[in-house]
PDB file of C-alpha atoms in Angstrom:
ATOM      1  CA  MET A   1      -0.042   0.037   0.194  1.00 80.00           C
ATOM      2  CA  LEU A   2       2.627   2.383   0.970  1.00 87.00           C
ATOM      3  CA  PHE A   3       4.765   1.950  -2.386  1.00 89.00           C
ATOM      4  CA  PRO A   4       1.935   2.535  -4.745  1.00 89.00           C
ATOM      5  CA  ALA A   5       1.125   5.662  -2.939  1.00 91.00           C
ATOM      6  CA  ALA A   6       4.767   7.150  -2.722  1.00 93.00           C
ATOM      7  CA  ARG A   7       4.800   6.292  -6.735  1.00 92.00           C
ATOM      8  CA  ARG A   8       1.456   8.135  -7.197  1.00 92.00           C
ATOM      9  CA  VAL A   9       2.052  11.195  -5.069  1.00 94.00           C
ATOM     10  CA  LEU A  10       6.033  11.744  -4.649  1.00 94.00           C
ATOM     11  CA  PRO A  11       8.265  13.166  -7.575  1.00 93.00           C
ATOM     12  CA  GLY A  12      10.922  10.767  -7.838  1.00 90.00           C
ATOM     13  CA  GLY A  13       8.737   8.562  -5.881  1.00 89.00           C
ATOM     14  CA  ASP A  14       9.780   5.510  -8.265  1.00 91.00           C
ATOM     15  CA  PRO A  15      13.412   5.557  -7.772  1.00 92.00           C
ATOM     16  CA  LEU A  16      12.929   6.099  -4.117  1.00 91.00           C
ATOM     17  CA  THR A  17      10.419   2.861  -3.858  1.00 90.00           C
ATOM     18  CA  LEU A  18      12.867   0.986  -6.279  1.00 90.00           C
ATOM     19  CA  HIS A  19      15.773   1.958  -3.931  1.00 89.00           C
ATOM     20  CA  ILE A  20      13.666   0.456  -0.452  1.00 90.00           C
ATOM     21  CA  GLU A  21      12.380  -2.417  -2.693  1.00 88.00           C
ATOM     22  CA  THR A  22      16.090  -3.357  -3.586  1.00 89.00           C
ATOM     23  CA  ALA A  23      17.047  -3.220   0.217  1.00 88.00           C
ATOM     24  CA  HIS A  24      13.977  -5.340   1.020  1.00 87.00           C
ATOM     25  CA  GLN A  25      14.930  -8.004  -1.580  1.00 88.00           C
ATOM     26  CA  GLN A  26      18.546  -8.082   0.058  1.00 90.00           C
ATOM     27  CA  VAL A  27      17.080  -8.580   3.451  1.00 90.00           C
ATOM     28  CA  ASP A  28      14.757 -11.699   2.475  1.00 88.00           C
ATOM     29  CA  GLU A  29      17.902 -12.984   0.879  1.00 89.00           C
ATOM     30  CA  LEU A  30      20.181 -12.445   3.628  1.00 92.00           C
ATOM     31  CA  VAL A  31      17.101 -14.450   5.997  1.00 90.00           C
ATOM     32  CA  THR A  32      16.445 -16.772   3.798  1.00 87.00           C
ATOM     33  CA  ARG A  33      20.526 -17.676   3.839  1.00 89.00           C
ATOM     34  CA  LEU A  34      20.280 -17.232   7.654  1.00 88.00           C
ATOM     35  CA  ASP A  35      17.428 -19.713   7.903  1.00 84.00           C
ATOM     36  CA  ALA A  36      19.303 -22.166   6.226  1.00 83.00           C
ATOM     37  CA  SER A  37      22.906 -22.042   7.761  1.00 85.00           C
ATOM     38  CA  SER A  38      23.709 -23.078  11.622  1.00 87.00           C
ATOM     39  CA  ALA A  39      24.158 -20.587  14.419  1.00 87.00           C
ATOM     40  CA  ASP A  40      27.651 -22.274  14.504  1.00 89.00           C
ATOM     41  CA  ALA A  41      28.775 -22.031  10.673  1.00 90.00           C
ATOM     42  CA  PRO A  42      32.103 -20.282  10.517  1.00 90.00           C
ATOM     43  CA  ASP A  43      30.186 -17.383   8.528  1.00 91.00           C
ATOM     44  CA  HIS A  44      27.099 -17.178  10.517  1.00 92.00           C
ATOM     45  CA  ALA A  45      28.107 -14.300  12.360  1.00 92.00           C
ATOM     46  CA  ALA A  46      29.329 -12.183   9.539  1.00 94.00           C
ATOM     47  CA  LEU A  47      25.889 -12.917   7.778  1.00 93.00           C
ATOM     48  CA  LEU A  48      23.790 -12.017  10.916  1.00 93.00           C
ATOM     49  CA  GLU A  49      25.817  -8.734  10.651  1.00 94.00           C
ATOM     50  CA  ARG A  50      25.446  -8.293   7.352  1.00 93.00           C
ATOM     51  CA  THR A  51      21.273  -8.944   7.752  1.00 93.00           C
ATOM     52  CA  PHE A  52      21.340  -6.353  10.276  1.00 93.00           C
ATOM     53  CA  ALA A  53      23.283  -3.404   8.504  1.00 94.00           C
ATOM     54  CA  VAL A  54      20.822  -3.901   5.656  1.00 92.00           C
ATOM     55  CA  LEU A  55      17.732  -4.013   7.431  1.00 91.00           C
ATOM     56  CA  ASP A  56      19.071  -1.041   9.285  1.00 93.00           C
ATOM     57  CA  GLU A  57      19.753   1.057   5.801  1.00 91.00           C
ATOM     58  CA  ASP A  58      16.387  -0.320   4.774  1.00 90.00           C
ATOM     59  CA  VAL A  59      14.659   1.245   7.703  1.00 91.00           C
ATOM     60  CA  ARG A  60      16.347   4.328   7.722  1.00 92.00           C
ATOM     61  CA  SER A  61      15.385   4.734   3.863  1.00 90.00           C
ATOM     62  CA  GLU A  62      11.935   4.371   4.840  1.00 92.00           C
ATOM     63  CA  GLU A  63      11.741   6.539   8.068  1.00 93.00           C
ATOM     64  CA  ASP A  64      13.991   9.128   7.052  1.00 94.00           C
ATOM     65  CA  GLU A  65      13.082   9.589   3.436  1.00 93.00           C
ATOM     66  CA  LEU A  66       9.759   7.941   2.184  1.00 94.00           C
ATOM     67  CA  LEU A  67       7.512   8.783   5.326  1.00 94.00           C
ATOM     68  CA  PRO A  68       8.515  12.720   5.974  1.00 95.00           C
ATOM     69  CA  ARG A  69       7.741  13.041   2.222  1.00 94.00           C
ATOM     70  CA  LEU A  70       4.640  11.229   2.461  1.00 95.00           C
ATOM     71  CA  GLN A  71       3.715  13.405   5.356  1.00 95.00           C
ATOM     72  CA  GLN A  72       4.499  16.733   3.460  1.00 95.00           C
ATOM     73  CA  LEU A  73       2.366  15.949   0.699  1.00 95.00           C
ATOM     74  CA  LEU A  74      -0.921  13.841   2.018  1.00 95.00           C
ATOM     75  CA  SER A  75      -3.183  15.169   4.444  1.00 96.00           C
ATOM     76  CA  PRO A  76      -3.830  13.704   7.778  1.00 96.00           C
ATOM     77  CA  ARG A  77      -6.896  12.020   6.851  1.00 97.00           C
ATOM     78  CA  GLN A  78      -5.136  10.587   3.855  1.00 95.00           C
ATOM     79  CA  LEU A  79      -2.036   9.142   6.111  1.00 95.00           C
ATOM     80  CA  ARG A  80      -4.577   7.749   8.377  1.00 95.00           C
ATOM     81  CA  ALA A  81      -6.388   5.922   5.508  1.00 95.00           C
ATOM     82  CA  LEU A  82      -3.117   5.006   4.144  1.00 94.00           C
ATOM     83  CA  GLY A  83      -2.019   3.518   7.537  1.00 93.00           C
ATOM     84  CA  ARG A  84      -5.553   1.316   8.022  1.00 95.00           C
ATOM     85  CA  TRP A  85      -4.787  -0.017   4.933  1.00 92.00           C
ATOM     86  CA  TRP A  86      -0.946  -0.637   5.411  1.00 89.00           C
ATOM     87  CA  GLU A  87      -2.233  -2.692   8.821  1.00 93.00           C
ATOM     88  CA  LEU A  88      -4.935  -4.305   7.030  1.00 91.00           C
ATOM     89  CA  VAL A  89      -2.749  -5.857   4.330  1.00 88.00           C
ATOM     90  CA  ARG A  90      -0.064  -6.528   6.986  1.00 88.00           C
ATOM     91  CA  ARG A  91      -2.690  -8.587   8.928  1.00 88.00           C
ATOM     92  CA  ILE A  92      -3.223 -10.913   5.839  1.00 88.00           C
ATOM     93  CA  SER A  93       0.322 -10.975   4.429  1.00 91.00           C
ATOM     94  CA  PRO A  94       3.073 -13.496   3.964  1.00 93.00           C
ATOM     95  CA  THR A  95       4.983 -13.528   7.521  1.00 92.00           C
ATOM     96  CA  ARG A  96       8.229 -15.039   5.919  1.00 91.00           C
ATOM     97  CA  PRO A  97      10.834 -13.692   3.279  1.00 88.00           C
ATOM     98  CA  HIS A  98       9.896 -15.024  -0.573  1.00 88.00           C
ATOM     99  CA  PRO A  99      12.644 -13.465  -2.455  1.00 85.00           C
ATOM    100  CA  LEU A 100      11.684 -14.957  -5.587  1.00 85.00           C
ATOM    101  CA  VAL A 101       8.028 -13.393  -5.777  1.00 84.00           C
ATOM    102  CA  SER A 102       7.680 -10.203  -7.301  1.00 83.00           C
ATOM    103  CA  ARG A 103       7.443  -7.056  -5.304  1.00 79.00           C
ATOM    104  CA  ARG A 104       5.287  -5.669  -7.802  1.00 80.00           C
ATOM    105  CA  PRO A 105       1.573  -6.310  -9.237  1.00 82.00           C
ATOM    106  CA  PRO A 106       0.696  -8.745 -10.622  1.00 85.00           C
ATOM    107  CA  GLY A 107       2.874 -11.425  -8.699  1.00 85.00           C
ATOM    108  CA  GLN A 108       2.627  -9.463  -5.608  1.00 85.00           C
ATOM    109  CA  ALA A 109      -0.732  -9.761  -5.327  1.00 85.00           C
ATOM    110  CA  LEU A 110      -1.377 -13.173  -7.010  1.00 89.00           C
ATOM    111  CA  SER A 111       1.369 -14.667  -4.381  1.00 90.00           C
ATOM    112  CA  ALA A 112      -0.211 -13.371  -1.150  1.00 89.00           C
ATOM    113  CA  LEU A 113      -3.032 -15.602  -0.405  1.00 91.00           C
ATOM    114  CA  PRO A 114      -1.509 -18.972  -0.923  1.00 95.00           C
ATOM    115  CA  LEU A 115       2.228 -17.565   0.715  1.00 96.00           C
ATOM    116  CA  THR A 116      -0.112 -16.106   3.666  1.00 95.00           C
ATOM    117  CA  VAL A 117      -1.510 -19.659   4.356  1.00 96.00           C
ATOM    118  CA  LEU A 118       1.543 -21.540   3.982  1.00 97.00           C
ATOM    119  CA  ASP A 119       3.540 -18.865   6.008  1.00 97.00           C
ATOM    120  CA  ARG A 120       0.952 -18.764   8.840  1.00 96.00           C
ATOM    121  CA  GLY A 121       0.719 -22.645   9.141  1.00 96.00           C
ATOM    122  CA  ARG A 122       4.451 -22.530   9.762  1.00 95.00           C
ATOM    123  CA  ASP A 123       4.492 -19.960  12.309  1.00 96.00           C
ATOM    124  CA  ARG A 124       1.534 -22.036  14.350  1.00 95.00           C
ATOM    125  CA  LEU A 125       3.498 -25.248  13.662  1.00 93.00           C
ATOM    126  CA  GLN A 126       6.735 -23.586  15.207  1.00 90.00           C
ATOM    127  CA  TRP A 127       4.591 -22.141  18.137  1.00 91.00           C
ATOM    128  CA  LEU A 128       3.241 -25.663  18.524  1.00 91.00           C
ATOM    129  CA  ASP A 129       6.433 -27.063  18.665  1.00 88.00           C
ATOM    130  CA  GLU A 130       7.658 -24.494  21.530  1.00 86.00           C
ATOM    131  CA  VAL A 131       4.917 -24.966  23.520  1.00 87.00           C
ATOM    132  CA  THR A 132       4.533 -28.560  23.641  1.00 85.00           C
ATOM    133  CA  SER A 133       7.102 -31.778  24.207  1.00 72.00           C
ATOM    134  CA  GLY A 134       7.520 -35.277  23.198  1.00 73.00           C
ATOM    135  CA  TRP A 135       7.176 -36.813  20.008  1.00 76.00           C
ATOM    136  CA  TRP A 136       5.636 -34.252  18.381  1.00 86.00           C
ATOM    137  CA  GLY A 137       8.616 -32.390  17.635  1.00 83.00           C
ATOM    138  CA  GLU A 138       9.452 -34.589  14.732  1.00 85.00           C
ATOM    139  CA  TRP A 139       6.281 -34.411  13.021  1.00 91.00           C
ATOM    140  CA  PHE A 140       6.112 -30.462  13.377  1.00 91.00           C
ATOM    141  CA  ALA A 141       9.643 -30.251  11.606  1.00 88.00           C
ATOM    142  CA  TRP A 142       8.096 -32.694   9.002  1.00 92.00           C
ATOM    143  CA  ALA A 143       5.401 -30.624   8.603  1.00 94.00           C
ATOM    144  CA  ASP A 144       7.236 -27.373   8.326  1.00 92.00           C
ATOM    145  CA  ARG A 145       9.840 -28.599   6.005  1.00 92.00           C
ATOM    146  CA  ALA A 146       6.599 -29.783   4.269  1.00 96.00           C
ATOM    147  CA  LEU A 147       5.125 -26.521   3.992  1.00 96.00           C
ATOM    148  CA  ALA A 148       8.372 -24.704   3.342  1.00 93.00           C
ATOM    149  CA  ALA A 149       8.659 -26.864   0.187  1.00 94.00           C
ATOM    150  CA  ALA A 150       5.160 -26.212  -0.849  1.00 96.00           C
ATOM    151  CA  ALA A 151       5.992 -22.044  -0.518  1.00 95.00           C
ATOM    152  CA  GLY A 152       9.393 -22.771  -2.405  1.00 92.00           C
ATOM    153  CA  ALA A 153       7.316 -24.272  -5.350  1.00 94.00           C
ATOM    154  CA  VAL A 154       4.581 -21.422  -5.216  1.00 94.00           C
ATOM    155  CA  GLU A 155       7.218 -18.940  -5.231  1.00 90.00           C
ATOM    156  CA  ARG A 156       8.518 -20.244  -8.413  1.00 90.00           C
ATOM    157  CA  LEU A 157       5.165 -20.078 -10.360  1.00 92.00           C
ATOM    158  CA  PRO A 158       6.231 -17.967 -13.381  1.00 90.00           C
ATOM    159  CA  VAL A 159       2.985 -15.749 -12.991  1.00 88.00           C
ATOM    160  CA  LEU A 160       4.174 -14.871  -9.596  1.00 85.00           C
ATOM    161  CA  GLN A 161       7.297 -13.586 -11.104  1.00 80.00           C
ATOM    162  CA  ARG A 162       5.430 -11.110 -13.308  1.00 80.00           C
ATOM    163  CA  GLY A 163       5.889  -7.296 -12.931  1.00 75.00           C
ATOM    164  CA  GLU A 164       9.511  -7.869 -11.024  1.00 71.00           C
ATOM    165  CA  ARG A 165      12.142  -5.053 -11.623  1.00 74.00           C
ATOM    166  CA  ALA A 166      15.580  -6.233 -12.982  1.00 75.00           C
ATOM    167  CA  ALA A 167      17.138  -4.334  -9.826  1.00 72.00           C
ATOM    168  CA  THR A 168      15.149  -6.554  -7.263  1.00 74.00           C
ATOM    169  CA  ARG A 169      15.190  -9.919  -8.952  1.00 70.00           C
ATOM    170  CA  GLN A 170      16.824 -12.490  -6.905  1.00 64.00           C
ATOM    171  CA  SER A 171      20.209 -14.141  -8.036  1.00 50.00           C
ATOM    172  CA  VAL A 172      18.967 -17.587  -7.717  1.00 38.00           C
ATOM    173  CA  ARG A 173      16.366 -17.187 -10.491  1.00 38.00           C
ATOM    174  CA  ASP A 174      19.516 -16.694 -12.530  1.00 39.00           C
ATOM    175  CA  SER A 175      21.295 -19.741 -11.128  1.00 35.00           C
ATOM    176  CA  GLY A 176      18.579 -22.077 -11.737  1.00 38.00           C
ATOM    177  CA  ARG A 177      18.000 -23.204  -8.041  1.00 36.00           C
TER     178      ARG A 177
END
């Protein structure tokens, strides 16, 4: 909701949102790599540090550039409406990084429902794994891997990659992974 509004109303909104989308893509790629790495792997600490640095830059771009510029051009009523839409979309959006999915419509919009269902299912499984004990842990881990694989398959659907800009295209698309 935020980026389309910024592209509509801000002079130079498209380059600014593209810069932020590129940072979001980097964060998604780094978090995906972190999820796949072990905490005791030799490069884990450096990967974690890089993730936080890119995330910090991303947050600064949004809070120091994008939001103040929107505040200058939109009325308080428009800002509140944008905030309500953002909150609604946040509540029904995927909760995990999906670096292969487009950051812009139509891929972004089409991917929301299936990835949200899969992500929230994984979130629930992780929560259940934390609050229960016993033999369920193995089943939860298996189910989580199955949902992760399903999300990966959904991400790779060509229609969900439509609308992507070259600057935010993930490297694994080109590597065939």
